[in-house]
Amino acid sequence: NAGVMQNPRHLVRRRGQEARLRCSPMKGHSHVYWYRQLPEEGLKFMVYLQKENIIDESGMPKERFSAEFPKEGPSILRIQQVVRGDSAAYFCASSPIRRGRPDTQYFGPGTRLTVL
Amino acid sequence: GESVGLHLPTLSVQEGDNSIINCAYSNSASDYFIWYKQESGKGPQFIIDIRSNMDKRQGQRVTVLLNKTVKHLSLQIAATQPGDSAVYFCAEGLENTGNQFYFGTGTSLTVIP
């Protein structure tokens, strides 16, 4: 049973370029979450998605950032016109929802984005 | 609330000793809590969870204690091993926000052989 998969593991972009981060949830999980982590800090919630639906994007910057989770394929976090401050580790987690209550989120290995 | 930009709290223990890692959570309405372990360069790994209708839960070598009165969570690791060296995060879940979790800043545990 494969865990949450993220690719690429490392991504280097120059200022102004676009970054695309992919996340495939665990089998049977239909809920995906994206978090951002700066060095020596905790995880900051960005967005929560179900298939074809954004449930909560309150933690995601309004500009340059977008996320999707299509019916087929992985979830994608897209950062347009990257700036140095976007350099961070981006983690994806997935979970089932049992009876409408929060349940355990399982994390992927993360994508480390470096903006030059 | 969250603490941004602070240095991680650190804890150093001797191999074989017991470790206690503490976490203060922010929302009295939170009803689900998880401890995660994050090793360097890796994603957080689930350790143990507890719901608000319990005050203690035990796993293999780990115990989580929940004190709702003072909004405090702790993780006890018995007979700490070098492989336990990592950053430990607590996360609180709020049922009325679906499945969103809020993470603390974490505690860095170093096990001295």
PDB file of C-alpha atoms in Angstrom, chain A:
ATOM      1  CA  ASN A   1       0.000   0.000   0.000  1.00  0.00           C
ATOM      2  CA  ALA A   2       1.892   3.007  -1.247  1.00  0.00           C
ATOM      3  CA  GLY A   3       1.901   6.056   0.937  1.00  0.00           C
ATOM      4  CA  VAL A   4       1.374   9.634  -0.119  1.00  0.00           C
ATOM      5  CA  MET A   5       3.620  10.443  -3.054  1.00  0.00           C
ATOM      6  CA  GLN A   6       4.974  13.818  -3.954  1.00  0.00           C
ATOM      7  CA  ASN A   7       7.072  14.935  -6.858  1.00  0.00           C
ATOM      8  CA  PRO A   8       9.430  16.376  -7.506  1.00  0.00           C
ATOM      9  CA  ARG A   9      11.286  15.960  -4.228  1.00  0.00           C
ATOM     10  CA  HIS A  10      13.442  18.962  -5.001  1.00  0.00           C
ATOM     11  CA  LEU A  11      12.621  21.848  -7.298  1.00  0.00           C
ATOM     12  CA  VAL A  12      14.777  24.820  -8.185  1.00  0.00           C
ATOM     13  CA  ARG A  13      13.257  27.828  -9.868  1.00  0.00           C
ATOM     14  CA  ARG A  14      14.436  31.300 -10.743  1.00  0.00           C
ATOM     15  CA  ARG A  15      12.439  34.316  -9.637  1.00  0.00           C
ATOM     16  CA  GLY A  16       9.444  34.851 -11.904  1.00  0.00           C
ATOM     17  CA  GLN A  17       9.139  31.239 -13.023  1.00  0.00           C
ATOM     18  CA  GLU A  18       6.304  28.897 -12.190  1.00  0.00           C
ATOM     19  CA  ALA A  19       6.474  25.987  -9.770  1.00  0.00           C
ATOM     20  CA  ARG A  20       4.192  22.953  -9.999  1.00  0.00           C
ATOM     21  CA  LEU A  21       4.105  20.523  -7.111  1.00  0.00           C
ATOM     22  CA  ARG A  22       2.277  17.211  -7.400  1.00  0.00           C
ATOM     23  CA  CYS A  23       0.696  15.008  -4.788  1.00  0.00           C
ATOM     24  CA  SER A  24      -0.889  11.583  -5.140  1.00  0.00           C
ATOM     25  CA  PRO A  25      -2.880  10.616  -2.027  1.00  0.00           C
ATOM     26  CA  MET A  26      -2.918   7.210  -0.428  1.00  0.00           C
ATOM     27  CA  LYS A  27      -5.189   4.674  -2.038  1.00  0.00           C
ATOM     28  CA  GLY A  28      -8.731   5.131  -0.801  1.00  0.00           C
ATOM     29  CA  HIS A  29      -8.150   8.679   0.427  1.00  0.00           C
ATOM     30  CA  SER A  30     -10.163  11.406  -1.242  1.00  0.00           C
ATOM     31  CA  HIS A  31      -9.030  14.349   0.844  1.00  0.00           C
ATOM     32  CA  VAL A  32      -5.807  16.220   0.256  1.00  0.00           C
ATOM     33  CA  TYR A  33      -4.127  18.969   2.272  1.00  0.00           C
ATOM     34  CA  TRP A  34      -1.188  21.167   1.448  1.00  0.00           C
ATOM     35  CA  TYR A  35       1.136  22.588   4.098  1.00  0.00           C
ATOM     36  CA  ARG A  36       4.167  24.798   3.938  1.00  0.00           C
ATOM     37  CA  GLN A  37       7.124  24.541   6.282  1.00  0.00           C
ATOM     38  CA  LEU A  38       9.946  26.997   6.735  1.00  0.00           C
ATOM     39  CA  PRO A  39      13.194  25.810   8.390  1.00  0.00           C
ATOM     40  CA  GLU A  40      12.778  25.188  12.125  1.00  0.00           C
ATOM     41  CA  GLU A  41       9.118  26.082  12.022  1.00  0.00           C
ATOM     42  CA  GLY A  42       5.897  24.140  12.185  1.00  0.00           C
ATOM     43  CA  LEU A  43       3.608  23.255   9.331  1.00  0.00           C
ATOM     44  CA  LYS A  44       1.316  26.007   8.120  1.00  0.00           C
ATOM     45  CA  PHE A  45      -1.971  24.899   6.598  1.00  0.00           C
ATOM     46  CA  MET A  46      -2.543  26.197   3.091  1.00  0.00           C
ATOM     47  CA  VAL A  47      -5.474  24.431   1.442  1.00  0.00           C
ATOM     48  CA  TYR A  48      -7.812  21.470   1.833  1.00  0.00           C
ATOM     49  CA  LEU A  49      -9.287  19.804  -1.232  1.00  0.00           C
ATOM     50  CA  GLN A  50     -11.553  16.980  -2.172  1.00  0.00           C
ATOM     51  CA  LYS A  51     -11.888  15.678  -5.696  1.00  0.00           C
ATOM     52  CA  GLU A  52     -12.810  18.621  -7.963  1.00  0.00           C
ATOM     53  CA  ASN A  53     -13.564  20.779  -4.953  1.00  0.00           C
ATOM     54  CA  ILE A  54     -11.657  23.272  -2.807  1.00  0.00           C
ATOM     55  CA  ILE A  55     -13.024  22.982   0.722  1.00  0.00           C
ATOM     56  CA  ASP A  56     -10.836  25.470   2.550  1.00  0.00           C
ATOM     57  CA  GLU A  57      -8.145  27.694   1.072  1.00  0.00           C
ATOM     58  CA  SER A  58      -7.924  30.099   3.994  1.00  0.00           C
ATOM     59  CA  GLY A  59      -4.205  29.474   4.466  1.00  0.00           C
ATOM     60  CA  MET A  60      -3.212  30.047   0.882  1.00  0.00           C
ATOM     61  CA  PRO A  61      -2.057  33.456  -0.375  1.00  0.00           C
ATOM     62  CA  LYS A  62      -4.659  35.020  -2.623  1.00  0.00           C
ATOM     63  CA  GLU A  63      -2.175  35.889  -5.323  1.00  0.00           C
ATOM     64  CA  ARG A  64       0.135  33.618  -7.307  1.00  0.00           C
ATOM     65  CA  PHE A  65      -0.940  30.425  -5.475  1.00  0.00           C
ATOM     66  CA  SER A  66      -3.559  27.993  -6.676  1.00  0.00           C
ATOM     67  CA  ALA A  67      -4.432  24.370  -6.027  1.00  0.00           C
ATOM     68  CA  GLU A  68      -6.514  21.744  -7.706  1.00  0.00           C
ATOM     69  CA  PHE A  69      -7.457  18.128  -7.248  1.00  0.00           C
ATOM     70  CA  PRO A  70      -8.969  16.893 -10.505  1.00  0.00           C
ATOM     71  CA  LYS A  71     -11.205  13.884 -10.917  1.00  0.00           C
ATOM     72  CA  GLU A  72      -8.297  12.007 -12.429  1.00  0.00           C
ATOM     73  CA  GLY A  73      -4.674  12.482 -11.529  1.00  0.00           C
ATOM     74  CA  PRO A  74      -2.739  14.043  -8.698  1.00  0.00           C
ATOM     75  CA  SER A  75      -3.418  17.192  -6.754  1.00  0.00           C
ATOM     76  CA  ILE A  76      -1.323  20.124  -7.943  1.00  0.00           C
ATOM     77  CA  LEU A  77      -0.115  23.136  -6.039  1.00  0.00           C
ATOM     78  CA  ARG A  78       0.871  25.854  -8.465  1.00  0.00           C
ATOM     79  CA  ILE A  79       2.933  28.902  -7.613  1.00  0.00           C
ATOM     80  CA  GLN A  80       3.212  31.504 -10.321  1.00  0.00           C
ATOM     81  CA  GLN A  81       5.970  34.106 -10.584  1.00  0.00           C
ATOM     82  CA  VAL A  82       7.894  32.642  -7.671  1.00  0.00           C
ATOM     83  CA  VAL A  83       9.825  34.894  -5.313  1.00  0.00           C
ATOM     84  CA  ARG A  84      12.646  34.032  -2.910  1.00  0.00           C
ATOM     85  CA  GLY A  85      10.206  34.034  -0.013  1.00  0.00           C
ATOM     86  CA  ASP A  86       8.427  31.043  -1.554  1.00  0.00           C
ATOM     87  CA  SER A  87      11.453  28.861  -0.799  1.00  0.00           C
ATOM     88  CA  ALA A  88      10.227  26.253   1.662  1.00  0.00           C
ATOM     89  CA  ALA A  89       9.250  22.633   2.017  1.00  0.00           C
ATOM     90  CA  TYR A  90       5.735  21.924   0.797  1.00  0.00           C
ATOM     91  CA  PHE A  91       4.043  18.888   2.254  1.00  0.00           C
ATOM     92  CA  CYS A  92       0.946  17.141   1.087  1.00  0.00           C
ATOM     93  CA  ALA A  93      -1.194  14.977   3.356  1.00  0.00           C
ATOM     94  CA  SER A  94      -4.193  12.795   2.662  1.00  0.00           C
ATOM     95  CA  SER A  95      -6.909  11.321   4.803  1.00  0.00           C
ATOM     96  CA  PRO A  96     -10.194   9.513   4.696  1.00  0.00           C
ATOM     97  CA  ILE A  97     -13.127  11.154   6.390  1.00  0.00           C
ATOM     98  CA  ARG A  98     -14.945   8.858   8.751  1.00  0.00           C
ATOM     99  CA  ARG A  99     -18.454   9.848   9.737  1.00  0.00           C
ATOM    100  CA  GLY A 100     -17.697  13.513   9.076  1.00  0.00           C
ATOM    101  CA  ARG A 101     -15.106  13.752  11.823  1.00  0.00           C
ATOM    102  CA  PRO A 102     -11.466  14.685  11.462  1.00  0.00           C
ATOM    103  CA  ASP A 103      -9.198  11.749  10.904  1.00  0.00           C
ATOM    104  CA  THR A 104      -5.523  11.053  10.715  1.00  0.00           C
ATOM    105  CA  GLN A 105      -3.606  12.790   7.965  1.00  0.00           C
ATOM    106  CA  TYR A 106      -0.751  10.914   6.386  1.00  0.00           C
ATOM    107  CA  PHE A 107       2.048  12.974   4.954  1.00  0.00           C
ATOM    108  CA  GLY A 108       4.167  12.667   1.866  1.00  0.00           C
ATOM    109  CA  PRO A 109       7.934  13.218   1.824  1.00  0.00           C
ATOM    110  CA  GLY A 110       7.563  16.822   0.712  1.00  0.00           C
ATOM    111  CA  THR A 111       8.864  18.967  -2.128  1.00  0.00           C
ATOM    112  CA  ARG A 112      11.696  21.312  -1.284  1.00  0.00           C
ATOM    113  CA  LEU A 113      11.394  24.418  -3.389  1.00  0.00           C
ATOM    114  CA  THR A 114      14.376  26.686  -3.785  1.00  0.00           C
ATOM    115  CA  VAL A 115      13.954  29.992  -5.565  1.00  0.00           C
ATOM    116  CA  LEU A 116      17.171  31.504  -6.853  1.00  0.00           C
TER     117      LEU A 116
END
